[in-house]
DNA sequence: AGTACCACCTGACGGC
DNA sequence: TGCCGTCAGGTGGTAC
């Protein structure tokens, strides 16, 4: 679930369900999802406050508290939020529960517990601390090109690297490279300018389209590679067999016919 | 600096 | 049915 489009959906979900609600209490079901603060500290930080303005940077979601601090959510590989009306049953793998004054609850759900919940004073400082690059949907074209020119990693690794640009994960990295017709092992700084511009526009287009489709991969166009990310699948564009390899320790799918490696480095 | 590999954690799935 | 390896949309640390 949780790449940029998914986190954007979580942001909208949080806003539409919980914005402005006052927090009565917090129940931590598994302290393993807390980072940098204890259960007691989290309670003190949240109790009595309203959930205010939300922000997203890459795959991180922030919600402002009355005292100016921010709750931070990261969803790992499988996390998400579930808003519960009075009487609604708590979902499985609910690791944290925010109780509102009106009896509704917000559950942070994750099976694998690779994400976390925390509280920070300053979002910008947090972003800097984490070494996150600009958000993939906010970065300007000139800034993006400048970043690409100084990034010597393979394209797949670079898109995945949150310090290069924040928000792209394994699935969307494959999609962006497929639509740009860039081989995942090409090095970013070796792309020519038109390829870099194309990469920028495709990145925006893929992420925005995914958001418009509710980040629901079942609704993604068949001409995308995402519906064809399985072994022996056929390229929706040319019919060649989709190749599967491992880059940056992540499974990578691409079309060896459409995404030419060329000299890889030239 | 870039890359490979491991660890964290839990569940699903295929093979035997 | 049960055990085992492998894999899964993320991040962080280590070692070369």
PDB file of N, CA and C in Angstrom, chain A residues 15-53:
ATOM      1  N   UNK A  15      -8.293  13.485   6.919  1.00  0.00           N
ATOM      2  CA  UNK A  15      -8.969  14.787   6.901  1.00  0.00           C
ATOM      3  C   UNK A  15     -10.481  14.640   6.884  1.00  0.00           C
ATOM      4  N   UNK A  16     -10.969  13.741   6.059  1.00  0.00           N
ATOM      5  CA  UNK A  16     -12.420  13.644   5.901  1.00  0.00           C
ATOM      6  C   UNK A  16     -13.082  12.990   7.104  1.00  0.00           C
ATOM      7  N   UNK A  17     -12.310  12.231   7.868  1.00  0.00           N
ATOM      8  CA  UNK A  17     -12.930  11.545   8.997  1.00  0.00           C
ATOM      9  C   UNK A  17     -12.652  12.221  10.339  1.00  0.00           C
ATOM     10  N   UNK A  18     -11.450  12.735  10.521  1.00  0.00           N
ATOM     11  CA  UNK A  18     -11.006  13.066  11.874  1.00  0.00           C
ATOM     12  C   UNK A  18     -10.599  14.509  12.091  1.00  0.00           C
ATOM     13  N   UNK A  19     -10.605  15.302  11.027  1.00  0.00           N
ATOM     14  CA  UNK A  19     -10.116  16.671  11.146  1.00  0.00           C
ATOM     15  C   UNK A  19     -10.913  17.457  12.184  1.00  0.00           C
ATOM     16  N   UNK A  20     -10.200  18.105  13.087  1.00  0.00           N
ATOM     17  CA  UNK A  20     -10.834  18.954  14.089  1.00  0.00           C
ATOM     18  C   UNK A  20     -11.361  18.221  15.306  1.00  0.00           C
ATOM     19  N   UNK A  21     -11.294  16.924  15.294  1.00  0.00           N
ATOM     20  CA  UNK A  21     -11.804  16.178  16.448  1.00  0.00           C
ATOM     21  C   UNK A  21     -10.847  16.265  17.624  1.00  0.00           C
ATOM     22  N   UNK A  22     -11.458  16.267  18.814  1.00  0.00           N
ATOM     23  CA  UNK A  22     -10.629  16.365  20.008  1.00  0.00           C
ATOM     24  C   UNK A  22     -10.290  14.975  20.544  1.00  0.00           C
ATOM     25  N   UNK A  23      -9.026  14.805  20.884  1.00  0.00           N
ATOM     26  CA  UNK A  23      -8.539  13.500  21.328  1.00  0.00           C
ATOM     27  C   UNK A  23      -8.785  13.333  22.823  1.00  0.00           C
ATOM     28  N   UNK A  24      -9.469  12.265  23.160  1.00  0.00           N
ATOM     29  CA  UNK A  24      -9.774  11.998  24.571  1.00  0.00           C
ATOM     30  C   UNK A  24      -8.708  11.116  25.195  1.00  0.00           C
ATOM     31  N   UNK A  25      -8.214  10.167  24.417  1.00  0.00           N
ATOM     32  CA  UNK A  25      -7.235   9.228  24.972  1.00  0.00           C
ATOM     33  C   UNK A  25      -6.553   8.471  23.834  1.00  0.00           C
ATOM     34  N   UNK A  26      -5.480   7.806  24.193  1.00  0.00           N
ATOM     35  CA  UNK A  26      -4.754   6.995  23.223  1.00  0.00           C
ATOM     36  C   UNK A  26      -4.478   5.643  23.842  1.00  0.00           C
ATOM     37  N   UNK A  27      -4.742   4.604  23.093  1.00  0.00           N
ATOM     38  CA  UNK A  27      -4.411   3.257  23.549  1.00  0.00           C
ATOM     39  C   UNK A  27      -3.339   2.697  22.632  1.00  0.00           C
ATOM     40  N   UNK A  28      -2.245   2.308  23.200  1.00  0.00           N
ATOM     41  CA  UNK A  28      -1.187   1.691  22.401  1.00  0.00           C
ATOM     42  C   UNK A  28      -1.268   0.190  22.602  1.00  0.00           C
ATOM     43  N   UNK A  29      -1.538  -0.514  21.516  1.00  0.00           N
ATOM     44  CA  UNK A  29      -1.698  -1.969  21.600  1.00  0.00           C
ATOM     45  C   UNK A  29      -0.376  -2.685  21.430  1.00  0.00           C
ATOM     46  N   UNK A  30       0.551  -2.010  20.787  1.00  0.00           N
ATOM     47  CA  UNK A  30       1.865  -2.604  20.557  1.00  0.00           C
ATOM     48  C   UNK A  30       2.892  -1.472  20.542  1.00  0.00           C
ATOM     49  N   UNK A  31       3.689  -1.415  21.582  1.00  0.00           N
ATOM     50  CA  UNK A  31       4.626  -0.293  21.700  1.00  0.00           C
ATOM     51  C   UNK A  31       5.726  -0.356  20.652  1.00  0.00           C
ATOM     52  N   UNK A  32       5.797  -1.480  19.942  1.00  0.00           N
ATOM     53  CA  UNK A  32       6.802  -1.617  18.887  1.00  0.00           C
ATOM     54  C   UNK A  32       6.629  -0.624  17.762  1.00  0.00           C
ATOM     55  N   UNK A  33       5.461  -0.024  17.640  1.00  0.00           N
ATOM     56  CA  UNK A  33       5.256   0.930  16.545  1.00  0.00           C
ATOM     57  C   UNK A  33       5.573   2.362  16.961  1.00  0.00           C
ATOM     58  N   UNK A  34       5.948   2.561  18.199  1.00  0.00           N
ATOM     59  CA  UNK A  34       6.330   3.907  18.643  1.00  0.00           C
ATOM     60  C   UNK A  34       7.798   4.156  18.319  1.00  0.00           C
ATOM     61  N   UNK A  35       8.133   5.383  18.008  1.00  0.00           N
ATOM     62  CA  UNK A  35       9.530   5.740  17.747  1.00  0.00           C
ATOM     63  C   UNK A  35       9.868   6.993  18.525  1.00  0.00           C
ATOM     64  N   UNK A  36      10.904   6.879  19.316  1.00  0.00           N
ATOM     65  CA  UNK A  36      11.437   8.067  19.966  1.00  0.00           C
ATOM     66  C   UNK A  36      10.616   8.585  21.130  1.00  0.00           C
ATOM     67  N   UNK A  37       9.573   7.875  21.496  1.00  0.00           N
ATOM     68  CA  UNK A  37       8.820   8.314  22.663  1.00  0.00           C
ATOM     69  C   UNK A  37       8.063   7.134  23.261  1.00  0.00           C
ATOM     70  N   UNK A  38       7.775   7.244  24.534  1.00  0.00           N
ATOM     71  CA  UNK A  38       7.087   6.157  25.233  1.00  0.00           C
ATOM     72  C   UNK A  38       5.581   6.296  25.057  1.00  0.00           C
ATOM     73  N   UNK A  39       4.899   5.263  25.448  1.00  0.00           N
ATOM     74  CA  UNK A  39       3.438   5.306  25.413  1.00  0.00           C
ATOM     75  C   UNK A  39       2.915   6.466  26.262  1.00  0.00           C
ATOM     76  N   UNK A  40       3.518   6.628  27.430  1.00  0.00           N
ATOM     77  CA  UNK A  40       3.078   7.712  28.322  1.00  0.00           C
ATOM     78  C   UNK A  40       3.295   9.077  27.667  1.00  0.00           C
ATOM     79  N   UNK A  41       4.437   9.221  27.025  1.00  0.00           N
ATOM     80  CA  UNK A  41       4.733  10.504  26.363  1.00  0.00           C
ATOM     81  C   UNK A  41       3.775  10.770  25.201  1.00  0.00           C
ATOM     82  N   UNK A  42       3.446   9.721  24.486  1.00  0.00           N
ATOM     83  CA  UNK A  42       2.507   9.884  23.374  1.00  0.00           C
ATOM     84  C   UNK A  42       1.142  10.343  23.900  1.00  0.00           C
ATOM     85  N   UNK A  43       0.724   9.733  24.985  1.00  0.00           N
ATOM     86  CA  UNK A  43      -0.574  10.110  25.571  1.00  0.00           C
ATOM     87  C   UNK A  43      -0.580  11.567  25.990  1.00  0.00           C
ATOM     88  N   UNK A  44       0.474  11.960  26.675  1.00  0.00           N
ATOM     89  CA  UNK A  44       0.574  13.361  27.111  1.00  0.00           C
ATOM     90  C   UNK A  44       0.540  14.293  25.904  1.00  0.00           C
ATOM     91  N   UNK A  45       1.230  13.884  24.850  1.00  0.00           N
ATOM     92  CA  UNK A  45       1.325  14.740  23.659  1.00  0.00           C
ATOM     93  C   UNK A  45      -0.023  14.888  22.952  1.00  0.00           C
ATOM     94  N   UNK A  46      -0.838  13.852  23.005  1.00  0.00           N
ATOM     95  CA  UNK A  46      -2.076  13.867  22.208  1.00  0.00           C
ATOM     96  C   UNK A  46      -3.336  14.227  22.994  1.00  0.00           C
ATOM     97  N   UNK A  47      -3.391  13.786  24.233  1.00  0.00           N
ATOM     98  CA  UNK A  47      -4.634  13.940  25.001  1.00  0.00           C
ATOM     99  C   UNK A  47      -5.071  15.399  25.109  1.00  0.00           C
ATOM    100  N   UNK A  48      -6.324  15.627  24.801  1.00  0.00           N
ATOM    101  CA  UNK A  48      -6.892  16.958  24.923  1.00  0.00           C
ATOM    102  C   UNK A  48      -6.747  17.809  23.678  1.00  0.00           C
ATOM    103  N   UNK A  49      -5.821  17.432  22.814  1.00  0.00           N
ATOM    104  CA  UNK A  49      -5.581  18.217  21.611  1.00  0.00           C
ATOM    105  C   UNK A  49      -6.595  17.877  20.523  1.00  0.00           C
ATOM    106  N   UNK A  50      -6.734  18.801  19.587  1.00  0.00           N
ATOM    107  CA  UNK A  50      -7.534  18.524  18.393  1.00  0.00           C
ATOM    108  C   UNK A  50      -6.598  18.069  17.283  1.00  0.00           C
ATOM    109  N   UNK A  51      -7.139  17.288  16.348  1.00  0.00           N
ATOM    110  CA  UNK A  51      -6.354  16.916  15.174  1.00  0.00           C
ATOM    111  C   UNK A  51      -6.534  18.020  14.147  1.00  0.00           C
ATOM    112  N   UNK A  52      -5.459  18.711  13.861  1.00  0.00           N
ATOM    113  CA  UNK A  52      -5.549  19.851  12.950  1.00  0.00           C
ATOM    114  C   UNK A  52      -5.064  19.537  11.552  1.00  0.00           C
ATOM    115  N   UNK A  53      -4.587  20.566  10.920  1.00  0.00           N
ATOM    116  CA  UNK A  53      -4.059  20.532   9.555  1.00  0.00           C
ATOM    117  C   UNK A  53      -3.167  19.315   9.313  1.00  0.00           C
TER     118      UNK A  53
END
